[in-house]
Amino acid sequence: MRTLHIAAVVEAASLALLLANLLTTHAEVVSSLAGPVHGSAYLVVIAVTWQLTGAAPRGARRRAVVPGVGGLLALRRIRASLSARA
């Protein structure tokens, strides 16, 4: 669960950085560094969410594939599901 949390935050932050760069200076260095970080975090979010088969409800899996905020949405859904079980 900790891996999912870290990857979700990195995914959202890197997307925000990419969009801010696009709207302001459009520095190629920022794009070349933040782009692969965002893509990797996106893939980690999807993989970790799909590996949490026991704890991840179907809604979390669908939310995980939403670029940018999908990791945060999936994490929220998983936590809600776990708290409902307790």
mmCIF file of C-alpha atoms in Angstrom:
data_model
loop_
_atom_site.group_PDB
_atom_site.id
_atom_site.type_symbol
_atom_site.label_atom_id
_atom_site.label_comp_id
_atom_site.label_asym_id
_atom_site.label_seq_id
_atom_site.Cartn_x
_atom_site.Cartn_y
_atom_site.Cartn_z
ATOM 1 C CA MET A 1 0.000 0.000 0.000
ATOM 2 C CA ARG A 2 2.920 2.329 0.722
ATOM 3 C CA THR A 3 4.296 1.767 -2.785
ATOM 4 C CA LEU A 4 0.950 2.722 -4.268
ATOM 5 C CA HIS A 5 0.823 5.880 -2.176
ATOM 6 C CA ILE A 6 4.318 6.971 -3.230
ATOM 7 C CA ALA A 7 3.721 6.189 -6.900
ATOM 8 C CA ALA A 8 0.368 8.017 -6.878
ATOM 9 C CA VAL A 9 1.899 11.158 -5.394
ATOM 10 C CA VAL A 10 4.845 11.062 -7.822
ATOM 11 C CA GLU A 11 2.450 10.550 -10.746
ATOM 12 C CA ALA A 12 0.283 13.535 -9.803
ATOM 13 C CA ALA A 13 3.239 15.787 -8.975
ATOM 14 C CA SER A 14 5.092 14.965 -12.179
ATOM 15 C CA LEU A 15 1.985 15.661 -14.241
ATOM 16 C CA ALA A 16 1.565 19.015 -12.496
ATOM 17 C CA LEU A 17 5.219 19.799 -13.232
ATOM 18 C CA LEU A 18 4.825 18.838 -16.885
ATOM 19 C CA LEU A 19 1.714 20.983 -17.289
ATOM 20 C CA ALA A 20 3.299 23.951 -15.506
ATOM 21 C CA ASN A 21 6.330 23.638 -17.755
ATOM 22 C CA LEU A 22 4.110 23.494 -20.824
ATOM 23 C CA LEU A 23 2.222 26.626 -19.796
ATOM 24 C CA THR A 24 5.315 28.645 -18.882
ATOM 25 C CA THR A 25 8.824 28.179 -20.247
ATOM 26 C CA HIS A 26 8.524 24.789 -21.942
ATOM 27 C CA ALA A 27 12.059 23.865 -20.984
ATOM 28 C CA GLU A 28 13.148 20.739 -22.800
ATOM 29 C CA VAL A 29 15.211 19.568 -19.814
ATOM 30 C CA VAL A 30 12.156 19.525 -17.560
ATOM 31 C CA SER A 31 10.124 17.630 -20.135
ATOM 32 C CA SER A 32 12.847 15.083 -20.752
ATOM 33 C CA LEU A 33 13.222 14.384 -17.029
ATOM 34 C CA ALA A 34 9.631 14.619 -15.797
ATOM 35 C CA GLY A 35 8.076 12.745 -18.720
ATOM 36 C CA PRO A 36 9.698 9.368 -18.046
ATOM 37 C CA VAL A 37 9.177 9.809 -14.297
ATOM 38 C CA HIS A 38 5.473 10.385 -14.879
ATOM 39 C CA GLY A 39 5.187 7.422 -17.232
ATOM 40 C CA SER A 40 7.005 5.110 -14.855
ATOM 41 C CA ALA A 41 4.908 6.190 -11.890
ATOM 42 C CA TYR A 42 1.756 5.668 -13.972
ATOM 43 C CA LEU A 43 2.794 2.107 -14.801
ATOM 44 C CA VAL A 44 3.713 1.380 -11.170
ATOM 45 C CA VAL A 45 0.289 2.624 -10.027
ATOM 46 C CA ILE A 46 -1.462 0.308 -12.465
ATOM 47 C CA ALA A 47 0.726 -2.695 -11.620
ATOM 48 C CA VAL A 48 0.464 -2.286 -7.849
ATOM 49 C CA THR A 49 -3.293 -1.732 -7.962
ATOM 50 C CA TRP A 50 -3.783 -4.853 -10.048
ATOM 51 C CA GLN A 51 -1.544 -6.849 -7.684
ATOM 52 C CA LEU A 52 -3.711 -5.895 -4.723
ATOM 53 C CA THR A 53 -6.383 -8.316 -5.896
ATOM 54 C CA GLY A 54 -7.637 -9.109 -2.405
ATOM 55 C CA ALA A 55 -7.780 -5.510 -1.234
ATOM 56 C CA ALA A 56 -8.519 -3.727 -4.502
ATOM 57 C CA PRO A 57 -12.162 -3.592 -5.519
ATOM 58 C CA ARG A 58 -12.997 -3.380 -9.208
ATOM 59 C CA GLY A 59 -13.586 0.346 -9.006
ATOM 60 C CA ALA A 60 -10.011 0.866 -7.860
ATOM 61 C CA ARG A 61 -8.651 -0.995 -10.862
ATOM 62 C CA ARG A 62 -10.657 1.137 -13.250
ATOM 63 C CA ARG A 63 -9.591 4.319 -11.485
ATOM 64 C CA ALA A 64 -5.909 3.344 -11.602
ATOM 65 C CA VAL A 65 -5.777 3.642 -15.390
ATOM 66 C CA VAL A 66 -6.832 7.310 -15.344
ATOM 67 C CA PRO A 67 -3.665 9.285 -16.118
ATOM 68 C CA GLY A 68 -2.543 11.863 -13.587
ATOM 69 C CA VAL A 69 -4.927 11.387 -10.688
ATOM 70 C CA GLY A 70 -5.864 7.739 -11.133
ATOM 71 C CA GLY A 71 -3.420 6.581 -8.490
ATOM 72 C CA LEU A 72 -4.851 8.912 -5.892
ATOM 73 C CA LEU A 73 -8.397 7.892 -6.803
ATOM 74 C CA ALA A 74 -7.535 4.197 -6.640
ATOM 75 C CA LEU A 75 -5.816 4.643 -3.288
ATOM 76 C CA ARG A 76 -8.856 6.436 -1.929
ATOM 77 C CA ARG A 77 -11.145 3.639 -3.164
ATOM 78 C CA ILE A 78 -8.947 0.938 -1.621
ATOM 79 C CA ARG A 79 -8.811 2.731 1.720
ATOM 80 C CA ALA A 80 -12.587 3.186 1.702
ATOM 81 C CA SER A 81 -13.037 -0.503 0.955
ATOM 82 C CA LEU A 82 -10.665 -1.527 3.765
ATOM 83 C CA SER A 83 -12.345 0.735 6.298
ATOM 84 C CA ALA A 84 -15.775 -0.604 5.306
ATOM 85 C CA ARG A 85 -14.568 -4.154 5.948
ATOM 86 C CA ALA A 86 -13.293 -3.282 9.423
#
